Short mmCIF file of C-alpha atoms in Angstrom, two decimals:
data_model
loop_
_atom_site.label_atom_id
_atom_site.label_comp_id
_atom_site.label_asym_id
_atom_site.label_seq_id
_atom_site.Cartn_x
_atom_site.Cartn_y
_atom_site.Cartn_z
CA UNK A 1 95.24 278.02 310.77
CA UNK A 2 92.32 275.65 310.01
CA UNK A 3 90.72 276.06 306.62
CA UNK A 4 87.37 276.63 308.28
CA UNK A 5 88.43 279.86 309.98
CA UNK A 6 87.24 283.02 308.25
CA UNK A 7 89.34 286.16 308.68
CA UNK A 8 87.91 289.66 308.71
CA UNK A 9 91.09 291.41 307.53
CA UNK A 10 89.75 294.88 308.17
CA UNK A 11 89.30 294.15 311.86
CA UNK A 12 92.04 291.50 312.03
CA UNK A 13 89.79 289.17 314.03
CA UNK A 14 88.56 285.67 313.50
CA UNK A 15 84.89 285.54 312.50
CA UNK A 16 82.70 282.55 313.34
CA UNK A 17 81.63 280.21 310.56
CA UNK A 18 78.19 281.03 309.24
CA UNK A 19 75.32 278.63 308.58
CA UNK A 20 75.51 277.24 305.05
CA UNK A 21 78.84 278.95 304.35
CA UNK A 22 81.86 277.57 302.51
CA UNK A 23 83.79 277.87 305.76
CA UNK A 24 81.32 275.64 307.56
CA UNK A 25 81.42 273.14 304.71
CA UNK A 26 85.22 272.98 304.87
CA UNK A 27 85.08 272.42 308.62
CA UNK A 28 82.58 269.57 308.19
CA UNK A 29 84.66 268.01 305.42
CA UNK A 30 87.74 268.03 307.64
CA UNK A 31 85.81 266.42 310.48
CA UNK A 32 84.43 263.83 308.05
CA UNK A 33 87.82 262.94 306.53
CA UNK A 34 88.99 260.54 309.25
CA UNK A 35 85.73 259.57 310.91
CA UNK A 36 86.10 255.86 310.06
CA UNK A 37 89.66 255.80 311.42
CA UNK A 38 88.50 257.39 314.66
CA UNK A 39 85.74 254.81 314.95
CA UNK A 40 88.06 251.85 314.31
CA UNK A 41 90.80 253.11 316.62
CA UNK A 42 88.44 254.43 319.31
CA UNK A 43 90.31 257.73 319.03
CA UNK A 44 88.53 260.65 320.74
CA UNK A 45 88.18 263.72 318.46
CA UNK A 46 90.37 266.08 320.49
CA UNK A 47 91.97 267.54 317.37
CA UNK A 48 88.62 268.00 315.71
CA UNK A 49 87.34 269.91 318.73
CA UNK A 50 90.25 272.30 318.38
CA UNK A 51 88.97 273.03 314.89
CA UNK A 52 85.51 273.61 316.35
CA UNK A 53 86.96 276.10 318.82
CA UNK A 54 89.04 277.98 316.25
CA UNK A 55 86.05 278.20 313.89
CA UNK A 56 83.84 279.33 316.80
CA UNK A 57 81.12 276.98 315.69
CA UNK A 58 79.71 277.08 319.21
CA UNK A 59 78.79 280.74 318.72
CA UNK A 60 76.28 279.99 315.96
CA UNK A 61 73.29 281.29 317.91
CA UNK A 62 74.88 284.44 319.29
CA UNK A 63 74.00 287.72 317.63
CA UNK A 64 76.57 289.11 315.19
CA UNK A 65 77.09 292.21 317.35
CA UNK A 66 77.90 289.87 320.28
CA UNK A 67 80.52 287.93 318.36
CA UNK A 68 78.28 285.19 316.96
CA UNK A 69 76.97 284.02 313.60
CA UNK A 70 73.40 285.21 314.18
CA UNK A 71 71.92 281.82 313.25
CA UNK A 72 68.24 281.08 313.67
CA UNK A 73 67.13 277.96 315.52
CA UNK A 74 66.25 276.36 312.18
CA UNK A 75 69.77 277.08 310.94
CA UNK A 76 71.20 275.60 314.13
CA UNK A 77 69.32 272.35 313.54
CA UNK A 78 70.26 272.33 309.85
CA UNK A 79 73.89 272.59 310.95
CA UNK A 80 73.47 269.81 313.51
CA UNK A 81 72.10 267.54 310.78
CA UNK A 82 75.03 268.35 308.48
CA UNK A 83 77.55 267.83 311.24
CA UNK A 84 75.95 264.56 312.30
CA UNK A 85 76.18 263.21 308.77
CA UNK A 86 79.94 263.67 309.08
CA UNK A 87 80.43 262.61 312.71
CA UNK A 88 77.46 262.03 315.03
CA UNK A 89 79.82 261.60 318.00
CA UNK A 90 81.15 265.13 317.65
CA UNK A 91 77.71 266.59 316.93
CA UNK A 92 76.19 264.87 319.96
CA UNK A 93 79.09 266.03 322.15
CA UNK A 94 78.10 269.63 321.40
CA UNK A 95 74.50 269.21 322.53
CA UNK A 96 75.02 270.41 326.10
CA UNK A 97 77.02 273.37 324.81
CA UNK A 98 74.21 274.57 322.56
CA UNK A 99 71.61 273.95 325.27
CA UNK A 100 73.60 275.97 327.79
CA UNK A 101 74.13 278.74 325.24
CA UNK A 102 70.40 278.87 324.58
CA UNK A 103 69.63 279.04 328.30
CA UNK A 104 72.00 282.00 328.68
CA UNK A 105 70.44 283.75 325.69
CA UNK A 106 67.06 283.43 327.37
CA UNK A 107 68.33 284.49 330.78
CA UNK A 108 70.08 287.57 329.36
CA UNK A 109 67.44 288.37 326.73
CA UNK A 110 69.63 287.69 323.67
CA UNK A 111 73.07 287.76 325.21
CA UNK A 112 73.94 291.31 326.10
CA UNK A 113 76.49 291.67 328.91
CA UNK A 114 76.70 287.98 329.81
CA UNK A 115 80.06 286.62 331.00
CA UNK A 116 79.43 283.08 329.80
CA UNK A 117 78.23 284.08 326.35
CA UNK A 118 81.32 286.20 325.94
CA UNK A 119 83.33 283.04 326.48
CA UNK A 120 81.17 281.24 323.93
CA UNK A 121 81.89 284.01 321.42
CA UNK A 122 85.61 283.42 322.00
CA UNK A 123 85.35 279.72 321.19
CA UNK A 124 84.90 278.12 324.61
CA UNK A 125 82.95 274.84 324.76
CA UNK A 126 80.61 274.08 327.68
CA UNK A 127 79.71 270.63 328.96
CA UNK A 128 77.26 269.43 331.58
CA UNK A 129 77.35 267.29 334.70
CA UNK A 130 73.78 266.78 335.86
CA UNK A 131 72.78 263.11 335.88
CA UNK A 132 73.24 260.98 338.99
CA UNK A 133 72.46 257.30 339.38
CA UNK A 134 69.96 256.45 342.08
CA UNK A 135 66.45 255.42 342.91
CA UNK A 136 64.81 258.79 342.25
CA UNK A 137 62.74 259.61 339.18
CA UNK A 138 64.94 261.13 336.51
CA UNK A 139 64.19 264.55 335.11
CA UNK A 140 61.92 266.06 337.78
CA UNK A 141 62.18 269.82 338.13
CA UNK A 142 62.47 269.46 341.90
CA UNK A 143 65.05 266.68 341.68
CA UNK A 144 67.46 266.58 344.60
CA UNK A 145 71.17 266.00 343.96
CA UNK A 146 73.76 264.13 345.98
CA UNK A 147 76.44 266.44 344.59
CA UNK A 148 76.97 269.20 347.16
CA UNK A 149 78.17 272.78 347.13
CA UNK A 150 79.21 273.85 350.61
CA UNK A 151 80.65 277.07 351.93
CA UNK A 152 83.82 276.69 354.00
CA UNK A 153 86.09 279.27 355.67
CA UNK A 154 88.28 278.93 352.57
CA UNK A 155 85.45 279.41 350.09
CA UNK A 156 82.94 277.27 348.21
CA UNK A 157 83.71 273.57 347.61
CA UNK A 158 81.99 271.14 345.27
CA UNK A 159 81.94 267.34 345.58
CA UNK A 160 80.00 264.55 343.88
CA UNK A 161 79.84 262.05 341.04
CA UNK A 162 77.97 262.53 337.76
CA UNK A 163 77.21 260.04 335.02
CA UNK A 164 76.48 260.31 331.27
CA UNK A 165 78.66 263.41 331.00
CA UNK A 166 78.37 263.76 327.24
CA UNK A 167 80.93 266.15 325.82
CA UNK A 168 82.77 266.95 329.05
CA UNK A 169 85.93 265.27 327.79
CA UNK A 170 86.21 267.97 325.12
CA UNK A 171 84.87 270.95 327.06
CA UNK A 172 86.55 274.00 328.55
CA UNK A 173 83.85 274.57 331.17
CA UNK A 174 81.41 272.23 332.90
CA UNK A 175 77.97 273.22 334.17
CA UNK A 176 77.30 271.21 337.35
CA UNK A 177 73.94 270.69 339.05
CA UNK A 178 74.26 270.46 342.85
CA UNK A 179 72.55 271.23 346.13
CA UNK A 180 73.60 273.54 348.93
CA UNK A 181 73.72 272.88 352.67
CA UNK A 182 70.10 274.04 352.98
CA UNK A 183 69.07 271.59 350.21
CA UNK A 184 68.60 274.30 347.56
CA UNK A 185 69.41 273.27 344.00
CA UNK A 186 71.98 275.37 342.16
CA UNK A 187 74.11 275.27 339.05
CA UNK A 188 77.77 276.18 338.99
CA UNK A 189 80.15 276.63 336.06
CA UNK A 190 83.73 275.48 336.62
CA UNK A 191 86.78 275.05 334.38
CA UNK A 192 87.08 271.47 333.15
CA UNK A 193 90.76 271.36 334.10
CA UNK A 194 90.41 272.70 337.65
CA UNK A 195 92.03 270.68 340.40
CA UNK A 196 89.67 268.02 341.72
CA UNK A 197 87.79 267.58 338.43
CA UNK A 198 88.29 264.05 337.06
CA UNK A 199 86.86 263.13 333.67
CA UNK A 200 86.73 259.37 333.15
CA UNK A 201 86.40 258.19 329.55
CA UNK A 202 84.53 255.09 330.74
CA UNK A 203 81.42 255.20 328.54
CA UNK A 204 80.86 251.62 327.32
CA UNK A 205 77.69 251.98 325.25
CA UNK A 206 77.21 250.05 322.02
CA UNK A 207 76.99 253.31 320.07
CA UNK A 208 78.04 256.96 320.23
CA UNK A 209 81.28 255.60 321.62
CA UNK A 210 83.37 258.74 321.21
CA UNK A 211 81.04 261.28 322.83
CA UNK A 212 82.99 261.41 326.09
CA UNK A 213 79.83 260.28 327.88
CA UNK A 214 81.64 258.90 330.88
CA UNK A 215 81.80 259.75 334.56
CA UNK A 216 82.62 263.17 336.00
CA UNK A 217 84.06 263.05 339.52
CA UNK A 218 84.26 266.18 341.62
CA UNK A 219 86.53 266.01 344.64
CA UNK A 220 86.56 269.11 346.84
CA UNK A 221 86.62 271.39 343.80
CA UNK A 222 87.08 275.11 344.45
CA UNK A 223 84.19 277.26 343.19
CA UNK A 224 84.39 281.04 342.91
CA UNK A 225 81.29 283.06 343.89
CA UNK A 226 80.78 284.38 340.34
CA UNK A 227 80.72 280.78 339.06
CA UNK A 228 77.44 280.12 340.88
CA UNK A 229 74.61 280.89 338.49
CA UNK A 230 71.92 283.14 339.86
CA UNK A 231 68.99 281.51 338.08
CA UNK A 232 67.19 278.20 338.53
CA UNK A 233 69.22 274.99 338.42
CA UNK A 234 67.14 273.81 335.48
CA UNK A 235 68.04 274.79 331.93
CA UNK A 236 64.87 276.69 331.03
CA UNK A 237 62.84 277.41 334.15
CA UNK A 238 61.01 280.25 332.40
CA UNK A 239 59.15 277.93 330.01
CA UNK A 240 56.76 275.08 330.78
CA UNK A 241 58.41 272.57 328.41
CA UNK A 242 62.08 272.95 329.16
CA UNK A 243 63.42 269.84 327.41
CA UNK A 244 62.19 270.46 323.87
CA UNK A 245 65.53 271.73 322.57
CA UNK A 246 67.78 268.98 324.00
CA UNK A 247 65.30 266.27 323.02
CA UNK A 248 64.89 267.56 319.46
CA UNK A 249 68.66 267.85 319.19
CA UNK A 250 68.99 264.07 319.58
CA UNK A 251 66.46 263.49 316.80
CA UNK A 252 68.44 265.91 314.61
CA UNK A 253 71.57 263.82 315.17
CA UNK A 254 69.64 260.74 314.03
CA UNK A 255 68.46 262.67 310.94
CA UNK A 256 72.08 263.44 310.16
CA UNK A 257 73.05 259.78 310.52
CA UNK A 258 70.30 258.89 308.05
CA UNK A 259 71.71 261.37 305.57
CA UNK A 260 75.00 259.51 305.85
CA UNK A 261 73.26 256.14 305.47
CA UNK A 262 71.86 257.30 302.12
CA UNK A 263 75.33 258.32 301.00
CA UNK A 264 76.79 254.99 302.08
CA UNK A 265 73.98 253.04 300.40
CA UNK A 266 74.61 254.75 297.07
CA UNK A 267 78.34 254.12 297.40
CA UNK A 268 77.66 250.44 298.10
CA UNK A 269 75.66 250.05 294.90
CA UNK A 270 78.27 251.79 292.77
CA UNK A 271 81.03 249.79 294.43
CA UNK A 272 79.56 246.36 293.68
CA UNK A 273 81.46 244.44 291.03
CA UNK A 274 78.94 241.65 290.56
CA UNK A 275 75.36 240.70 291.21
CA UNK A 276 73.36 237.50 291.63
CA UNK A 277 72.59 235.39 288.59
CA UNK A 278 68.93 235.63 289.53
CA UNK A 279 68.95 239.43 289.97
CA UNK A 280 66.61 241.64 287.97
CA UNK A 281 69.42 243.37 286.09
CA UNK A 282 73.01 242.69 285.06
CA UNK A 283 74.28 245.89 286.68
CA UNK A 284 73.65 246.58 290.40
CA UNK A 285 72.98 250.23 289.57
CA UNK A 286 70.15 249.17 287.25
CA UNK A 287 68.67 246.62 289.65
CA UNK A 288 65.12 247.77 290.60
CA UNK A 289 65.33 245.90 293.92
CA UNK A 290 68.43 247.85 294.96
CA UNK A 291 66.92 251.05 293.62
CA UNK A 292 63.81 250.46 295.72
CA UNK A 293 65.86 249.83 298.87
CA UNK A 294 67.91 252.99 298.41
CA UNK A 295 64.71 254.86 297.67
CA UNK A 296 63.20 253.70 300.95
CA UNK A 297 66.27 254.80 302.89
CA UNK A 298 66.36 258.18 301.14
CA UNK A 299 62.67 258.72 301.86
CA UNK A 300 63.14 258.01 305.58
CA UNK A 301 66.09 260.44 305.67
CA UNK A 302 64.00 263.13 303.96
CA UNK A 303 61.09 262.61 306.33
CA UNK A 304 63.37 262.76 309.37
CA UNK A 305 64.93 266.07 308.31
CA UNK A 306 61.52 267.52 307.45
CA UNK A 307 60.08 266.57 310.84
CA UNK A 308 63.06 267.94 312.76
CA UNK A 309 62.98 271.27 310.94
CA UNK A 310 59.20 271.60 311.34
CA UNK A 311 59.64 271.11 315.09
CA UNK A 312 62.56 273.56 315.05
CA UNK A 313 60.30 276.19 313.47
CA UNK A 314 57.75 275.70 316.26
CA UNK A 315 60.51 275.91 318.86
CA UNK A 316 61.76 279.12 317.24
CA UNK A 317 58.32 280.69 317.53
CA UNK A 318 58.19 279.79 321.22
CA UNK A 319 61.75 281.01 321.83
CA UNK A 320 61.17 284.31 320.04
CA UNK A 321 58.21 284.96 322.30
CA UNK A 322 60.36 284.33 325.39
CA UNK A 323 63.13 286.61 324.14
CA UNK A 324 60.56 289.31 323.47
CA UNK A 325 59.44 289.05 327.09
CA UNK A 326 56.08 287.55 326.10
CA UNK A 327 56.31 283.80 326.76
CA UNK A 328 53.47 281.87 325.16
CA UNK A 329 52.53 278.54 326.73
CA UNK A 330 50.54 277.54 323.67
CA UNK A 331 53.54 277.93 321.38
CA UNK A 332 55.75 276.08 323.85
CA UNK A 333 53.24 273.22 323.91
CA UNK A 334 53.16 272.97 320.12
CA UNK A 335 56.96 272.84 319.99
CA UNK A 336 57.01 270.06 322.58
CA UNK A 337 54.35 268.12 320.71
CA UNK A 338 56.14 268.40 317.38
CA UNK A 339 59.45 267.34 318.88
CA UNK A 340 57.83 264.35 320.58
CA UNK A 341 55.95 263.25 317.45
CA UNK A 342 59.14 263.58 315.40
CA UNK A 343 60.99 261.32 317.81
CA UNK A 344 58.30 258.62 317.78
CA UNK A 345 58.39 258.39 313.99
CA UNK A 346 62.11 258.94 313.38
CA UNK A 347 63.33 256.48 316.02
CA UNK A 348 61.35 253.61 314.50
CA UNK A 349 62.02 254.16 310.82
CA UNK A 350 65.65 255.20 311.28
CA UNK A 351 66.55 251.90 312.89
CA UNK A 352 64.95 250.02 310.00
CA UNK A 353 66.75 252.16 307.42
CA UNK A 354 70.09 251.56 309.15
CA UNK A 355 69.40 247.82 308.95
CA UNK A 356 68.24 247.45 305.35
CA UNK A 357 71.33 249.30 304.10
CA UNK A 358 73.03 245.90 304.36
CA UNK A 359 70.61 244.54 301.76
CA UNK A 360 72.11 246.99 299.29
CA UNK A 361 75.67 245.71 299.70
CA UNK A 362 75.17 242.06 300.48
CA UNK A 363 77.83 240.16 302.41
CA UNK A 364 80.46 242.73 301.45
CA UNK A 365 78.68 245.36 303.54
CA UNK A 366 79.26 243.51 306.81
CA UNK A 367 83.03 243.87 306.74
CA UNK A 368 84.46 245.61 309.80
CA UNK A 369 86.41 247.95 307.54
CA UNK A 370 83.14 249.45 306.28
CA UNK A 371 81.90 250.24 309.81
CA UNK A 372 78.33 250.31 308.55
CA UNK A 373 77.08 248.76 311.76
CA UNK A 374 77.92 252.01 313.52
CA UNK A 375 74.85 253.65 312.01
CA UNK A 376 72.39 251.26 313.64
CA UNK A 377 74.34 251.21 316.91
CA UNK A 378 74.44 255.01 317.04
CA UNK A 379 70.75 255.40 316.21
CA UNK A 380 69.75 252.75 318.75
CA UNK A 381 71.85 254.47 321.43
CA UNK A 382 70.44 257.92 320.70
CA UNK A 383 66.88 256.60 320.65
CA UNK A 384 67.43 255.00 324.05
CA UNK A 385 67.98 258.36 325.75
CA UNK A 386 64.25 258.61 326.26
CA UNK A 387 62.12 255.69 325.01
CA UNK A 388 59.63 256.73 322.35
CA UNK A 389 56.99 254.48 323.95
CA UNK A 390 56.54 257.01 326.75
CA UNK A 391 56.41 259.83 324.21
CA UNK A 392 53.69 258.08 322.23
CA UNK A 393 51.67 257.40 325.38
CA UNK A 394 51.67 261.05 326.44
CA UNK A 395 50.94 262.25 322.91
CA UNK A 396 47.94 259.93 322.82
CA UNK A 397 46.77 261.11 326.22
CA UNK A 398 46.95 264.71 325.05
CA UNK A 399 45.13 264.03 321.78
CA UNK A 400 42.34 262.02 323.43
CA UNK A 401 41.87 263.74 326.77
CA UNK A 402 43.84 266.96 326.59
CA UNK A 403 46.17 265.66 329.31
CA UNK A 404 49.03 268.17 329.80
CA UNK A 405 52.41 266.97 328.61
CA UNK A 406 55.22 266.39 331.14
CA UNK A 407 57.41 269.42 331.78
CA UNK A 408 60.54 267.81 333.22
CA UNK A 409 63.97 267.28 331.76
CA UNK A 410 63.32 264.17 329.68
CA UNK A 411 60.25 265.08 327.63
#
């Protein structure tokens, strides 16, 4: 049994890992142990996801009485940062799972008597198949899908092709956005291994290479009636700014990468056997230039984590209002603003920090065995999900003219 699993001997059941617990730390250390080997070998973390299932990490946000860890949103983001410092691929691959879980918590008012949250409490991982390539504008609430759900004499059938299917390769269930014969948008939840579901590991991005962000093909897939969700096809239709959580999640992954960059920078300094004859000190560890560079990187990492958690607190206030049945548009707006401002700042300074780490190690740092380039590649890839230029423009429009922020899926 994985070291991360905590046993409640009195009840003889497996309890989920708790935020900040020794069990969670052991799980993260195990995931961290072979991260460089996975990166070099392009080996998907299937084994590591089995550890995630057995530890029931995906149930962090569920209430304790519903089989979860009872984590707050702040604790969720703290965990995402920790996990991303170990392996940002695995952390990113869980984004759609946590977003789906949060949507079910909102729909069921904290998770009582919800079939899908019961599966989460048992360790199941949920992925998402929403994005389609085409000429339409991405992220609109009224977006139409080419993927179709039709009713036949033999039952419901689902067909279509989805792109950027982050995490589906490691998931037990996939949440699919589709349209019906009368052009109504719906979401369905199907087993990832059902006949007709094809998961192509064809993601060829420069970074986040092991996130399973390839193509999901659906060929005449059987869908049971209870697998058709009865709410809106969007994640959070009950709030005006539905994308705050998934967008902030990406910034949290970057914050975690920065934490790792600090660790790697310190290791580089301690690992240097020599310095330049014209350096300011005989020992690299005493060199004020290297100290300054590491200090800059550490400061960016601290700022990134602080911004993410401040936005998480605002998101928690908005979420608590929704769960209490008293949604507050003002709180939702503030959460969206904080998440957007965090992204604008973190994206820019994180890329610089991931670049100047090479100044700490010199030519030695560029060896393929060190895999230090993965930090910049991963940050650049995550930042590209939604360019910060558009974020900054809308933030400025709001600050100057009070222009409402966009409410679609990518803001």
